[in-house]
mmCIF file of C-alpha atoms in Angstrom:
data_model
loop_
_atom_site.group_PDB
_atom_site.id
_atom_site.type_symbol
_atom_site.label_atom_id
_atom_site.label_comp_id
_atom_site.label_asym_id
_atom_site.label_seq_id
_atom_site.Cartn_x
_atom_site.Cartn_y
_atom_site.Cartn_z
ATOM 1 C CA ASP P 1001 -1.034 -4.016 -18.208
ATOM 2 C CA VAL P 1002 0.920 -5.353 -15.138
ATOM 3 C CA LYS P 1003 -0.688 -8.299 -13.524
ATOM 4 C CA VAL P 1004 0.145 -9.389 -9.896
ATOM 5 C CA THR P 1005 -1.474 -12.612 -9.054
ATOM 6 C CA GLN P 1006 -1.870 -14.004 -5.664
ATOM 7 C CA SER P 1007 -2.437 -17.754 -5.625
ATOM 8 C CA SER P 1008 -5.342 -17.860 -3.219
ATOM 9 C CA ARG P 1009 -8.256 -15.429 -2.521
ATOM 10 C CA TYR P 1010 -9.293 -16.940 0.787
ATOM 11 C CA LEU P 1011 -7.388 -19.399 2.887
ATOM 12 C CA VAL P 1012 -8.254 -20.958 6.235
ATOM 13 C CA LYS P 1013 -5.612 -22.544 8.329
ATOM 14 C CA ARG P 1014 -5.173 -23.965 11.784
ATOM 15 C CA THR P 1015 -2.977 -22.526 14.478
ATOM 16 C CA GLY P 1016 0.600 -23.852 14.277
ATOM 17 C CA GLU P 1017 0.423 -24.714 10.605
ATOM 18 C CA LYS P 1018 3.037 -23.610 8.122
ATOM 19 C CA VAL P 1019 1.466 -21.367 5.523
ATOM 20 C CA PHE P 1020 2.664 -20.305 2.233
ATOM 21 C CA LEU P 1021 1.378 -17.300 0.365
ATOM 22 C CA GLU P 1022 2.464 -17.115 -3.254
ATOM 23 C CA CYS P 1023 2.689 -14.060 -5.565
ATOM 24 C CA VAL P 1024 3.661 -13.805 -9.158
ATOM 25 C CA GLN P 1025 4.072 -10.692 -11.394
ATOM 26 C CA ASP P 1026 4.368 -10.742 -15.182
ATOM 27 C CA MET P 1027 6.246 -7.432 -15.774
ATOM 28 C CA ASP P 1028 9.824 -8.255 -14.881
ATOM 29 C CA HIS P 1029 9.659 -5.922 -11.839
ATOM 30 C CA GLU P 1030 12.754 -5.749 -9.646
ATOM 31 C CA ASN P 1031 10.987 -4.908 -6.413
ATOM 32 C CA MET P 1032 8.335 -6.909 -4.707
ATOM 33 C CA PHE P 1033 6.515 -6.312 -1.399
ATOM 34 C CA TRP P 1034 4.240 -8.145 1.094
ATOM 35 C CA HIS P 1035 1.920 -6.030 3.207
ATOM 36 C CA ARG P 1036 -0.942 -6.844 5.515
ATOM 37 C CA GLN P 1037 -4.099 -4.815 5.810
ATOM 38 C CA ASP P 1038 -6.181 -4.681 8.861
ATOM 39 C CA PRO P 1039 -9.208 -2.498 9.744
ATOM 40 C CA GLY P 1040 -8.076 0.649 11.327
ATOM 41 C CA LEU P 1041 -4.374 -0.135 10.920
ATOM 42 C CA GLY P 1042 -4.055 0.497 7.196
ATOM 43 C CA LEU P 1043 -1.311 -1.137 5.025
ATOM 44 C CA ARG P 1044 1.693 -2.308 7.013
ATOM 45 C CA LEU P 1045 4.805 -3.619 5.246
ATOM 46 C CA ILE P 1046 6.013 -6.992 6.236
ATOM 47 C CA TYR P 1047 8.981 -7.600 3.905
ATOM 48 C CA PHE P 1048 10.504 -6.144 0.796
ATOM 49 C CA SER P 1049 12.609 -7.727 -1.891
ATOM 50 C CA TYR P 1050 14.575 -5.348 -4.172
ATOM 51 C CA ASP P 1051 15.912 -8.295 -6.319
ATOM 52 C CA VAL P 1052 16.118 -11.999 -6.577
ATOM 53 C CA LYS P 1053 17.328 -13.566 -3.262
ATOM 54 C CA MET P 1054 17.508 -10.070 -1.712
ATOM 55 C CA LYS P 1055 15.171 -9.141 1.108
ATOM 56 C CA GLU P 1056 14.840 -6.449 3.700
ATOM 57 C CA LYS P 1057 12.570 -6.410 6.713
ATOM 58 C CA GLY P 1058 9.552 -4.126 6.833
ATOM 59 C CA ASP P 1059 7.798 -2.695 9.832
ATOM 60 C CA ILE P 1060 6.176 -5.944 11.140
ATOM 61 C CA PRO P 1061 8.433 -8.810 10.013
ATOM 62 C CA GLU P 1062 7.992 -10.963 13.382
ATOM 63 C CA GLY P 1063 6.487 -14.256 12.692
ATOM 64 C CA TYR P 1064 7.156 -14.221 8.859
ATOM 65 C CA SER P 1065 9.690 -15.081 6.350
ATOM 66 C CA VAL P 1066 10.071 -14.697 2.686
ATOM 67 C CA SER P 1067 11.501 -16.425 -0.261
ATOM 68 C CA ARG P 1068 12.542 -14.978 -3.685
ATOM 69 C CA GLU P 1069 14.346 -17.541 -5.912
ATOM 70 C CA LYS P 1070 12.863 -16.295 -9.265
ATOM 71 C CA LYS P 1071 12.375 -12.696 -10.202
ATOM 72 C CA GLU P 1072 8.652 -13.061 -10.861
ATOM 73 C CA ARG P 1073 7.829 -14.831 -7.665
ATOM 74 C CA PHE P 1074 7.691 -13.747 -4.098
ATOM 75 C CA SER P 1075 6.446 -16.097 -1.217
ATOM 76 C CA LEU P 1076 5.443 -15.294 2.217
ATOM 77 C CA ILE P 1077 5.963 -17.825 4.804
ATOM 78 C CA LEU P 1078 4.191 -18.025 8.204
ATOM 79 C CA GLU P 1079 6.320 -20.567 10.002
ATOM 80 C CA SER P 1080 3.713 -21.382 12.653
ATOM 81 C CA ALA P 1081 0.480 -19.532 12.126
ATOM 82 C CA SER P 1082 -1.153 -17.868 14.905
ATOM 83 C CA THR P 1083 -4.567 -16.208 15.275
ATOM 84 C CA ASN P 1084 -3.107 -12.816 15.345
ATOM 85 C CA GLN P 1085 -1.885 -13.444 11.777
ATOM 86 C CA THR P 1086 -5.594 -13.449 10.546
ATOM 87 C CA SER P 1087 -5.437 -10.688 8.066
ATOM 88 C CA MET P 1088 -5.782 -9.658 4.360
ATOM 89 C CA TYR P 1089 -2.414 -10.077 2.757
ATOM 90 C CA LEU P 1090 -1.299 -7.801 -0.233
ATOM 91 C CA CYS P 1091 1.498 -8.439 -2.560
ATOM 92 C CA ALA P 1092 2.812 -5.613 -4.758
ATOM 93 C CA SER P 1093 5.592 -5.188 -7.328
ATOM 94 C CA ARG P 1094 7.211 -2.289 -9.037
ATOM 95 C CA ARG P 1095 10.196 -1.260 -11.143
ATOM 96 C CA ALA P 1096 13.270 -0.274 -9.129
ATOM 97 C CA GLY P 1097 13.336 3.421 -8.429
ATOM 98 C CA GLY P 1098 11.985 6.047 -6.181
ATOM 99 C CA SER P 1099 8.648 7.231 -7.791
ATOM 100 C CA GLU P 1100 7.679 4.018 -9.552
ATOM 101 C CA LYS P 1101 4.181 3.070 -8.751
ATOM 102 C CA LEU P 1102 3.206 0.036 -6.906
ATOM 103 C CA PHE P 1103 1.012 -2.635 -8.667
ATOM 104 C CA PHE P 1104 -1.038 -4.698 -6.008
ATOM 105 C CA GLY P 1105 -2.597 -8.058 -6.287
ATOM 106 C CA SER P 1106 -6.128 -8.456 -5.169
ATOM 107 C CA GLY P 1107 -5.241 -9.911 -1.927
ATOM 108 C CA THR P 1108 -5.441 -13.112 0.027
ATOM 109 C CA GLN P 1109 -7.801 -13.194 3.173
ATOM 110 C CA LEU P 1110 -6.182 -15.637 5.593
ATOM 111 C CA SER P 1111 -7.967 -16.799 8.598
ATOM 112 C CA VAL P 1112 -6.137 -18.687 11.314
ATOM 113 C CA LEU P 1113 -8.430 -20.789 13.542
ATOM 114 C CA GLN X 363 5.577 5.120 15.733
ATOM 115 C CA GLN X 364 3.151 6.244 13.065
ATOM 116 C CA GLN X 365 5.091 8.397 10.585
ATOM 117 C CA VAL X 366 2.060 9.395 8.400
ATOM 118 C CA LYS X 367 -1.064 10.411 10.180
ATOM 119 C CA GLN X 368 -4.398 10.342 8.000
ATOM 120 C CA SER X 369 -7.705 11.916 8.676
ATOM 121 C CA PRO X 370 -10.613 11.540 8.724
ATOM 122 C CA GLN X 371 -10.979 7.783 9.282
ATOM 123 C CA SER X 372 -14.236 8.086 7.292
ATOM 124 C CA LEU X 373 -16.027 10.726 5.226
ATOM 125 C CA ILE X 374 -19.433 10.917 3.840
ATOM 126 C CA VAL X 375 -19.968 13.538 0.997
ATOM 127 C CA GLN X 376 -23.085 14.338 -1.286
ATOM 128 C CA LYS X 377 -22.715 13.828 -5.026
ATOM 129 C CA GLY X 378 -21.246 16.919 -6.414
ATOM 130 C CA GLY X 379 -19.515 17.932 -3.300
ATOM 131 C CA ILE X 380 -15.854 18.210 -2.472
ATOM 132 C CA SER X 381 -14.104 15.550 -0.614
ATOM 133 C CA ILE X 382 -11.039 16.524 1.450
ATOM 134 C CA ILE X 383 -8.630 13.957 3.098
ATOM 135 C CA ASN X 384 -5.467 15.183 5.064
ATOM 136 C CA CYS X 385 -2.258 13.578 5.887
ATOM 137 C CA ALA X 386 0.614 14.824 8.175
ATOM 138 C CA TYR X 387 4.155 13.414 8.259
ATOM 139 C CA GLU X 388 7.071 13.576 10.571
ATOM 140 C CA ASN X 389 10.092 12.546 8.594
ATOM 141 C CA THR X 390 11.418 15.542 6.727
ATOM 142 C CA ALA X 391 13.454 13.382 4.439
ATOM 143 C CA PHE X 392 10.334 12.195 2.774
ATOM 144 C CA ASP X 393 10.378 13.196 -0.939
ATOM 145 C CA TYR X 394 7.645 11.228 -2.582
ATOM 146 C CA PHE X 395 3.971 11.404 -1.624
ATOM 147 C CA PRO X 396 1.467 9.227 -3.518
ATOM 148 C CA TRP X 397 -2.258 8.563 -2.986
ATOM 149 C CA TYR X 398 -3.705 5.182 -3.525
ATOM 150 C CA GLN X 399 -7.427 4.270 -4.050
ATOM 151 C CA GLN X 400 -8.806 0.964 -3.040
ATOM 152 C CA PHE X 401 -12.237 -0.541 -4.126
ATOM 153 C CA PRO X 402 -13.814 -3.382 -2.117
ATOM 154 C CA GLY X 403 -12.185 -6.686 -3.068
ATOM 155 C CA LYS X 404 -9.323 -5.043 -5.052
ATOM 156 C CA GLY X 405 -5.856 -4.073 -4.133
ATOM 157 C CA PRO X 406 -4.974 -0.399 -3.989
ATOM 158 C CA ALA X 407 -4.068 1.463 -7.233
ATOM 159 C CA LEU X 408 -1.926 4.569 -7.688
ATOM 160 C CA LEU X 409 -4.356 7.552 -8.012
ATOM 161 C CA ILE X 410 -2.010 10.559 -8.047
ATOM 162 C CA ALA X 411 1.448 11.561 -6.572
ATOM 163 C CA ILE X 412 3.553 14.646 -5.823
ATOM 164 C CA ARG X 413 7.107 15.537 -5.023
ATOM 165 C CA PRO X 414 7.848 18.432 -2.571
ATOM 166 C CA ASP X 415 9.343 20.790 -5.289
ATOM 167 C CA VAL X 416 5.598 21.663 -6.192
ATOM 168 C CA SER X 417 2.742 22.802 -4.133
ATOM 169 C CA GLU X 418 -0.123 21.461 -5.950
ATOM 170 C CA LYS X 419 -0.736 18.811 -8.634
ATOM 171 C CA LYS X 420 -3.957 18.350 -10.482
ATOM 172 C CA GLU X 421 -5.197 15.414 -12.492
ATOM 173 C CA GLY X 422 -8.753 15.649 -13.623
ATOM 174 C CA ARG X 423 -11.084 16.093 -10.545
ATOM 175 C CA PHE X 424 -8.308 14.997 -8.246
ATOM 176 C CA THR X 425 -5.848 17.382 -6.592
ATOM 177 C CA ILE X 426 -2.897 17.057 -4.246
ATOM 178 C CA SER X 427 -2.078 20.167 -2.110
ATOM 179 C CA PHE X 428 1.231 19.947 -0.458
ATOM 180 C CA ASN X 429 2.547 22.194 2.319
ATOM 181 C CA LYS X 430 6.237 21.426 2.992
ATOM 182 C CA SER X 431 6.613 23.906 6.001
ATOM 183 C CA ALA X 432 3.673 22.381 7.768
ATOM 184 C CA LYS X 433 4.677 18.843 6.671
ATOM 185 C CA GLN X 434 1.144 18.228 5.485
ATOM 186 C CA PHE X 435 -0.504 17.186 2.225
ATOM 187 C CA SER X 436 -4.061 16.673 1.184
ATOM 188 C CA LEU X 437 -6.206 15.078 -1.406
ATOM 189 C CA HIS X 438 -9.159 17.071 -2.792
ATOM 190 C CA ILE X 439 -11.685 15.398 -5.028
ATOM 191 C CA MET X 440 -13.816 17.931 -6.860
ATOM 192 C CA ASP X 441 -17.485 17.183 -7.989
ATOM 193 C CA SER X 442 -17.425 13.874 -6.060
ATOM 194 C CA GLN X 443 -19.217 10.903 -7.620
ATOM 195 C CA PRO X 444 -20.713 7.746 -6.128
ATOM 196 C CA GLY X 445 -18.100 5.891 -8.115
ATOM 197 C CA ASP X 446 -15.344 7.571 -6.085
ATOM 198 C CA SER X 447 -16.666 5.639 -3.088
ATOM 199 C CA ALA X 448 -13.604 3.786 -1.885
ATOM 200 C CA THR X 449 -10.765 3.734 0.673
ATOM 201 C CA TYR X 450 -8.042 6.175 0.134
ATOM 202 C CA PHE X 451 -4.436 5.887 1.420
ATOM 203 C CA CYS X 452 -1.811 8.540 1.573
ATOM 204 C CA ALA X 453 1.868 7.425 1.667
ATOM 205 C CA ALA X 454 5.216 8.770 1.788
ATOM 206 C CA SER X 455 8.770 7.505 1.087
ATOM 207 C CA TRP X 456 12.331 8.528 0.590
ATOM 208 C CA LEU X 457 15.713 7.274 -0.930
ATOM 209 C CA GLY X 458 17.007 6.322 2.543
ATOM 210 C CA SER X 459 14.241 3.669 2.915
ATOM 211 C CA ASN X 460 14.778 2.306 -0.623
ATOM 212 C CA TYR X 461 11.609 4.242 -1.280
ATOM 213 C CA LYS X 462 9.474 1.751 0.686
ATOM 214 C CA LEU X 463 6.216 3.344 1.182
ATOM 215 C CA THR X 464 4.830 4.218 4.696
ATOM 216 C CA PHE X 465 1.064 4.321 4.443
ATOM 217 C CA GLY X 466 -1.503 6.259 6.382
ATOM 218 C CA LYS X 467 -4.320 4.228 8.026
ATOM 219 C CA GLY X 468 -6.851 5.026 5.253
ATOM 220 C CA THR X 469 -10.129 6.953 4.756
ATOM 221 C CA LEU X 470 -13.312 5.361 3.792
ATOM 222 C CA LEU X 471 -15.044 7.693 1.527
ATOM 223 C CA THR X 472 -18.760 7.337 0.765
ATOM 224 C CA VAL X 473 -20.434 9.579 -1.889
ATOM 225 C CA ASN X 474 -24.199 9.502 -1.632
ATOM 226 C CA PRO X 475 -26.225 9.981 -4.753
#
């Protein structure tokens, strides 16, 4: 079965720190995603990568950047963490194509103090 | 703007009852409508999906009903069980967005024994 692994389950950072969230998938999927999940707001897409070194902004990219140097790894970067970036971050991957299902990781709960 | 509106925000059902969650969308170009199920501490997982060329799709106790003219679709859970207690997200996507999913805000379903 597909496995999407996020490097940390819980993370606590200080305001202004540079934060890296790492995600690795083991099924050679072309597409990878970063979402954030907040109570009452559902899942919102931050960035999407449709292939290595290719990226596309989602609905809420401000304050974030991404890196995809290898097919299996997709990193989310918070250049200067702020308290409003405290959230659950969910990575996902899928094969390229319209109706391919997303496989999600278990999430990283980030707290920015 | 919110392109997929989901209701209710929370739902309590007795064991054996029918759970109904509704979603409405605005973009008539959407052509793929999945539902994802999320248990506490886990990432969402695909439950069932439909394309607009059919009005209903059933998989076990789970049924999607689709009304293209009304731009609405709903999830029905028959014979609801305590193990169905989870958060449910509807979503929609289309070719023009590279099939990036737009999610509803989620419904927390509680099935009482």
